[in-house]
Each structure stands twice: as C-alpha cells, then as structure tokens.
Tab-separated table of C-alpha atoms and ligand atoms in Angstrom:
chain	number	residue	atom	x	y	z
A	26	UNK	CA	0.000	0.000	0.000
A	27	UNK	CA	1.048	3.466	-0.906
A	28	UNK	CA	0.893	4.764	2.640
A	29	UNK	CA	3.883	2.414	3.692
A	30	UNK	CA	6.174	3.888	1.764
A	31	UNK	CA	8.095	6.186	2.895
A	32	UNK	CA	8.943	8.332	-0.118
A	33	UNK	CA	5.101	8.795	-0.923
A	34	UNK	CA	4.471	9.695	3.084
A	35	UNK	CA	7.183	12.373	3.109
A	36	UNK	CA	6.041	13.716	-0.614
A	37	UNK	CA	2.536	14.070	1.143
A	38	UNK	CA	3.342	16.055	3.854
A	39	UNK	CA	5.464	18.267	1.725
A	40	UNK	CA	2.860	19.119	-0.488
A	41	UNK	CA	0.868	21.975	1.932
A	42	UNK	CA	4.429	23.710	1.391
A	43	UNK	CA	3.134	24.455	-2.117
A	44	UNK	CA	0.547	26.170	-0.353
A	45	UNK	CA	2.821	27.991	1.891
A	46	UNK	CA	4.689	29.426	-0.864
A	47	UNK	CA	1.953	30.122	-3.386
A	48	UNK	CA	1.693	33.842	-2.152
A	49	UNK	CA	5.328	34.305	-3.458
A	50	UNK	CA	3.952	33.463	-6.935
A	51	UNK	CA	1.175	36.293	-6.752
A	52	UNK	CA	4.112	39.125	-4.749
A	53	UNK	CA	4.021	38.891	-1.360
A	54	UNK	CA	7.119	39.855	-0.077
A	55	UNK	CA	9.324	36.411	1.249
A	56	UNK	CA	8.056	37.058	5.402
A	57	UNK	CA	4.645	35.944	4.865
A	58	UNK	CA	6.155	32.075	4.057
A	59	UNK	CA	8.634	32.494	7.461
A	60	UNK	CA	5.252	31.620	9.771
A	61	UNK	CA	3.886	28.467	8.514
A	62	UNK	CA	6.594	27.015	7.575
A	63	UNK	CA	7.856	26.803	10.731
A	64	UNK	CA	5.128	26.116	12.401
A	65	UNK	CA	5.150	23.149	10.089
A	66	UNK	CA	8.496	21.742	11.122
A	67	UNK	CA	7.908	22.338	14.329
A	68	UNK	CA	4.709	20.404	14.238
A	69	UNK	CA	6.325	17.915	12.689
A	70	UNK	CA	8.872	17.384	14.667
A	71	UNK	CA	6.783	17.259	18.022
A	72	UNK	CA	4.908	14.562	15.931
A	73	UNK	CA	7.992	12.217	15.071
A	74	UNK	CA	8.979	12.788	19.009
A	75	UNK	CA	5.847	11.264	19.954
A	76	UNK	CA	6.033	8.545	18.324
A	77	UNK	CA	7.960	6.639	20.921
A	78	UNK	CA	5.658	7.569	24.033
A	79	UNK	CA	3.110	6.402	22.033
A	80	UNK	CA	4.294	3.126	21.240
A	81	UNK	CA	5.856	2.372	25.108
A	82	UNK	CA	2.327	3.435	26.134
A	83	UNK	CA	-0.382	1.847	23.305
A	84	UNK	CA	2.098	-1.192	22.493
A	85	UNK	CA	2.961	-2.858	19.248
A	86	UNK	CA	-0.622	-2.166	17.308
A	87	UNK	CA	-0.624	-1.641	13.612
A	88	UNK	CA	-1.080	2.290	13.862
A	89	UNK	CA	2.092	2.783	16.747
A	90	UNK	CA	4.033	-0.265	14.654
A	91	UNK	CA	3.037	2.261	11.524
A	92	UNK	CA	3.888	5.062	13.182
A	93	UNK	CA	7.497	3.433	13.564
A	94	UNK	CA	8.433	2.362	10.274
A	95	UNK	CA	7.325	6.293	9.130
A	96	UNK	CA	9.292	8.158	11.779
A	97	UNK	CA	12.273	9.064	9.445
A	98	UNK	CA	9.613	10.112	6.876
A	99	UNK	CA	8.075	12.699	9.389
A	100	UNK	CA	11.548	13.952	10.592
A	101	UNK	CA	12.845	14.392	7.572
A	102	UNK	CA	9.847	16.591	6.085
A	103	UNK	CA	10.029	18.688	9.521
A	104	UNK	CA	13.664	19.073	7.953
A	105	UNK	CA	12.158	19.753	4.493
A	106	UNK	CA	10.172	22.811	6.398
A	107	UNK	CA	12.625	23.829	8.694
A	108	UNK	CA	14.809	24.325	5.300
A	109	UNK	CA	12.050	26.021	3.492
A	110	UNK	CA	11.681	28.485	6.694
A	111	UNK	CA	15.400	29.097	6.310
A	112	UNK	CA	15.545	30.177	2.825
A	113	UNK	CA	12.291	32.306	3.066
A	114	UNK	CA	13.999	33.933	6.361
A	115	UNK	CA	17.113	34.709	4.529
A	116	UNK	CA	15.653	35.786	1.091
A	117	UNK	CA	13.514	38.215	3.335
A	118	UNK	CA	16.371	39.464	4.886
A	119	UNK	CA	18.709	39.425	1.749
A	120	UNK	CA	21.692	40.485	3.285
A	121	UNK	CA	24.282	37.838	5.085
A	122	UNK	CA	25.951	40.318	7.287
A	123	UNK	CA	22.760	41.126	8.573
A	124	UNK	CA	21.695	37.290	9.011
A	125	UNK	CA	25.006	36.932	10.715
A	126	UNK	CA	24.263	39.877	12.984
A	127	UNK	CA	21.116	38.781	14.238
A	128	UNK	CA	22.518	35.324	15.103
A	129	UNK	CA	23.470	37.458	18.336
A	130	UNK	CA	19.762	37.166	19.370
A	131	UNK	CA	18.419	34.452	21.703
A	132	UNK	CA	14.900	34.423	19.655
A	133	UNK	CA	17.598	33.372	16.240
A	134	UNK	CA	20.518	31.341	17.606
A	135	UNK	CA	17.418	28.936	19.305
A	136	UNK	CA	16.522	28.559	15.329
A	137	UNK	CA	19.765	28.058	13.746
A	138	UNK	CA	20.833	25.459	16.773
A	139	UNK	CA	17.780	23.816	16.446
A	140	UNK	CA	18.262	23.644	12.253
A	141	UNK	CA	22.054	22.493	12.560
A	142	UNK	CA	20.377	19.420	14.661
A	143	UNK	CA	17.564	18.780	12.221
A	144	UNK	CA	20.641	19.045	9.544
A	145	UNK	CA	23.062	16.197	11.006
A	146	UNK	CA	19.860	13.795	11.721
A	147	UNK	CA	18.639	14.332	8.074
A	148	UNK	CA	22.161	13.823	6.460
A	149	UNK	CA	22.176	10.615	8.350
A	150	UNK	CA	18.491	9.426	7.822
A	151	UNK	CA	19.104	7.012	5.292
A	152	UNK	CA	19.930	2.597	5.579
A	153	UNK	CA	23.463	3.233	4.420
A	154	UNK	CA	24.276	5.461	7.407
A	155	UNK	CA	21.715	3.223	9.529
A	156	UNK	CA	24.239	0.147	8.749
A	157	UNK	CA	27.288	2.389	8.882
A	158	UNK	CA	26.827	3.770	12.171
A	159	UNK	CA	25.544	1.338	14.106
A	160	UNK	CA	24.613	1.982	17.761
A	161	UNK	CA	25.653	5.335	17.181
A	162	UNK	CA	22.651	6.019	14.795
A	163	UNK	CA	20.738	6.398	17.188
A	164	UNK	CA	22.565	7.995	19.478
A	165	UNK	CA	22.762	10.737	16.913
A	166	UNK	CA	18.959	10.626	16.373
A	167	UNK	CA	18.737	11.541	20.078
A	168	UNK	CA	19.831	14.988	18.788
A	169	UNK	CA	15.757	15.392	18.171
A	170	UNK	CA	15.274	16.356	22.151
A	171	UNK	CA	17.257	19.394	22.148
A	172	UNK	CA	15.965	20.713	18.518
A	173	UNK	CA	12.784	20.502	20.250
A	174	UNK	CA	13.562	22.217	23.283
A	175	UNK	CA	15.348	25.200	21.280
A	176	UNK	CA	12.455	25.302	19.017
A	177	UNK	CA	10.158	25.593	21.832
A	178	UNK	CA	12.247	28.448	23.376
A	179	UNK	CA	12.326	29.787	19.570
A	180	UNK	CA	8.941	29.553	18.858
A	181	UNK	CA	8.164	31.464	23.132
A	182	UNK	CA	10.682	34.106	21.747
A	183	UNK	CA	9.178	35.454	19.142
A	184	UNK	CA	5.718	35.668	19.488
A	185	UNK	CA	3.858	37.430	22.384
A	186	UNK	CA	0.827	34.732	22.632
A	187	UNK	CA	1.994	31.624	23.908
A	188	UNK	CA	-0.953	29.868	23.448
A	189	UNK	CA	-0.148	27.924	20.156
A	190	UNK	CA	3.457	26.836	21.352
A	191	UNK	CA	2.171	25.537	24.142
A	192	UNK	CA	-1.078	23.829	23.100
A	193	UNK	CA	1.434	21.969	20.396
A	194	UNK	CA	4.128	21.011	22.939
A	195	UNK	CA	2.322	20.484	26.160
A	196	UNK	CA	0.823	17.192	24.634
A	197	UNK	CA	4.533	15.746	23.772
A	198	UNK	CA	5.630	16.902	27.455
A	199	UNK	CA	2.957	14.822	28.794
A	200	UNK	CA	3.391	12.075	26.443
A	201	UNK	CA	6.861	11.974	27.619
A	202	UNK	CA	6.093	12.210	31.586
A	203	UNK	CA	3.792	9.136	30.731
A	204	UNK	CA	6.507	7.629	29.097
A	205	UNK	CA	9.120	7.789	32.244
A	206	UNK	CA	6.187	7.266	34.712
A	207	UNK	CA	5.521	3.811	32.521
A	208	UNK	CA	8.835	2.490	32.476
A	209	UNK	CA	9.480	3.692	36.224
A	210	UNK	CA	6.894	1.345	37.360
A	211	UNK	CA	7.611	-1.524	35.101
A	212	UNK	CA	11.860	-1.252	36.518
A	213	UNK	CA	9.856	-1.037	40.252
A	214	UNK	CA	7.768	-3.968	39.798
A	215	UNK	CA	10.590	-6.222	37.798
A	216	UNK	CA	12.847	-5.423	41.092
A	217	UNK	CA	10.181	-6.756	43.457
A	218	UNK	CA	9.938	-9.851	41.109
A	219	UNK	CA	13.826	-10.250	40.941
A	220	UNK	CA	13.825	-9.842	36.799
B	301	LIG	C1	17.334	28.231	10.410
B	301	LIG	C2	17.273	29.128	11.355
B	301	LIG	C3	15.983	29.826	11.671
B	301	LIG	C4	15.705	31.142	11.523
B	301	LIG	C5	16.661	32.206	11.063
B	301	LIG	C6	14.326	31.346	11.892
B	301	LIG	C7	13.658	32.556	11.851
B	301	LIG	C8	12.353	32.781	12.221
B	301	LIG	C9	11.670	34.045	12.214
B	301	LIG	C10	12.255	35.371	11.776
B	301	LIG	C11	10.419	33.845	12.681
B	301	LIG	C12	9.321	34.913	12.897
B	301	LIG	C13	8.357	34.888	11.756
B	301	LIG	C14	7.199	35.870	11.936
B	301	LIG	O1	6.782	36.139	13.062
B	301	LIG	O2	6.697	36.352	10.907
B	301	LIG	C15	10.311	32.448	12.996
B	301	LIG	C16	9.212	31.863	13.539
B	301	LIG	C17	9.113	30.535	13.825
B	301	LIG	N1	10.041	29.557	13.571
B	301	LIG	FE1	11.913	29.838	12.919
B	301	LIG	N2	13.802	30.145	12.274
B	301	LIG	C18	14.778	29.186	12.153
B	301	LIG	C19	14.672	27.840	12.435
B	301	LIG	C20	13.519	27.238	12.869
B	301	LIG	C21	13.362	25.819	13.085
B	301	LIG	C22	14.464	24.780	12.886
B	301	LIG	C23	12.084	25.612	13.486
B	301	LIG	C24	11.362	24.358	13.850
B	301	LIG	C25	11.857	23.144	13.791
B	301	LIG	C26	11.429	26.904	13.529
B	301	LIG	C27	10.124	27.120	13.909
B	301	LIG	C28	9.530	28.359	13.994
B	301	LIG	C29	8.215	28.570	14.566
B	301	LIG	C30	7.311	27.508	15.166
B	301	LIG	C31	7.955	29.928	14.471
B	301	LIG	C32	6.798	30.700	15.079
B	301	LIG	C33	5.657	30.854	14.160
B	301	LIG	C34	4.557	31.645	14.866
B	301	LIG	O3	4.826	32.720	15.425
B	301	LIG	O4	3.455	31.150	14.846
B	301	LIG	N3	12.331	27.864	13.130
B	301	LIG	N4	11.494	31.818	12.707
C-alpha cells in the first residue's frame, strides 16, 4: 500500500508547502512564508517525538508499529520545512551580514541550533548510514530532544501569545512524563519480582 512507503508519506506532507509558498507566486514579499513554515516543522517534529511515548504506552498495534516504520519520513519533512523556513527567512532578509548579525539574538541562535540538529539527523536518515553507524545512529537521532527544546524556546521568543506553542508542545511533554512514569513502574515492579 502506498501509505507504507516512505517516499510517498514524506512527498505528502510536503505538499501543503506548495501552499505555503503560493503567495510568493502572486508578490508577497518572502516574510509571509517564514510563519507556517515553521510552524510546520515544528509540528512535525513534536509529531515524530511522539512517536515513541506512544508506542511504550499503546504497544505494538498496527497504527504505533506504523507510526514506527514512518518516523524518518516525518523527521525528515520537519527538515524539508525547517529548510524552506530558512531560505524564506534569509531571502527576506537578503543580506548575510545582517543574518550573521542577528545570530546574536536568543529568539535566532534557538533557530539556527535547532536547524544544525535537524541538519546532522537528516544527512544521516538514510539505511546506508543506519548500517554504517551502528549503535551510534541512534545515538545521533537523540539529537531530536534538544531541537525541540530550542524550538520551543524559539517559537516562546518570538511571538507574544503563547498559546499555540504551548497547546502543540504540552501534549509531547505529557506524552513523555507518561513515558518515564511507565517504564518507572515496570523497573519497580521487575525489582520486586527479581527480573
Ligand atoms: C534556520 C534558522 C531559523 C531562523 C533564522 C528562523 C527565523 C524565524 C523568524 C524570523 C520567525 C518569525 C516569523 C514571523 O513572526 O513572521 C520564525 C518563527 C518561527 N520559527 Fe523559525 N527560524 C529558524 C529555524 C527554525 C526551526 C528549525 C524551526 C522548527 C523546527 C522553527 C520554527 C519556527 C516557529 C514555530 C515559528 C513561530 C511561528 C509563529 O509565530 O506562529 N524555526 N522563525
């Protein structure tokens, strides 16, 4: 079925970019794509980060074992809009001494920290590097946490209303308190059975 693949999946959730950038077509200046697009990779990356609560709390059913096999599809189209954001940022801005400059700002160095991580994840998100690498794949994939906290502290930074960060990434935080909470009990209980 198409929706196993992963190609198709990530070609799918690329294609409301077209949409994001359609204004450009018609003149609006470049800031009006900066928004959504990262709202999409953020979205997207809060998605492929809950992928793993999900499964330690639902099990292995066909949607969380789906879910699974997809993650480096997600990830690597919230890389595909976290590089779209870029672009759009810089066109808008159109000068790289200025880009440079403003890297001295909290609400931009969260951005680019958080893009450098999506960056080494995606240049490794393939079976070659899987093979390759080992262990240390996924060490590297671990990389996700922090590109979601500085994209959280990005996203607080530059917008006065909170509301939409938080109603995005309060459901991973609990997802992830779950998670611990889940596996603290199960390490509790195997140490009172001596496993
Ligand atoms: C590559 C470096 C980055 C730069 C220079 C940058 C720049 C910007 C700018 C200027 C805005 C404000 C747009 C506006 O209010 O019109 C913005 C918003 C945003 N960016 Fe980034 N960004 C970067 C990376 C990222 C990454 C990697 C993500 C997510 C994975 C991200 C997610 C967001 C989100 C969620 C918003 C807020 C949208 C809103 O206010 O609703 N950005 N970014």
């Amino acid at each position: 079925m198409l929706l196993q693949s992963r190609p198709f999946l990530f070609s799918l959730l690329m294609l409301p970019a077209l949409a994001m950038l359609a204004p450009l077509v018609l003149g609006a200046p470049w800031r009006v794509s900066i928004r959504p697009t990262g709202e999409a990779a953020a979205v997207l990356l809060i998605l492929a980060l809950a992928i793993s609560p999900l499964k330690a709390l639902f099990g292995a059913t066909a949607w969380t074992r789906w879910l699974l096999r997809q993650r480096r599809a997600i990830g690597l189209a919230a890389f595909g809009y976290a590089a779209i954001h870029m672009v759009v940022f810089a066109l808008s801005i159109g000068s790289l001494a200025d880009i440079v400059a403003g890297m001295a700002w909290a609400s931009m160095w969260t951005g680019w920290a958080a893009f450098a991580a999506l960056l080494v994840m995606a240049a490794i998100s393939n079976d070659r590097a899987v093979r390759a690498m080992g262990r240390g794949w996924k060490a590297v994939q671990r990389l996700a946490y922090p590109a979601a906290l500085l994209t959280l502290a990005h996203w607080l930074l530059l917008t006065r209303d909170w509301s939409e960060a938080i109603i995005w990434f309060a459901p991973l935080g609990l997802l992830q308190l779950a998670r611990l909470a889940t596996s603290l009990r199960r390490r509790v209980s195997n140490g009172r059975t001596g496993r």
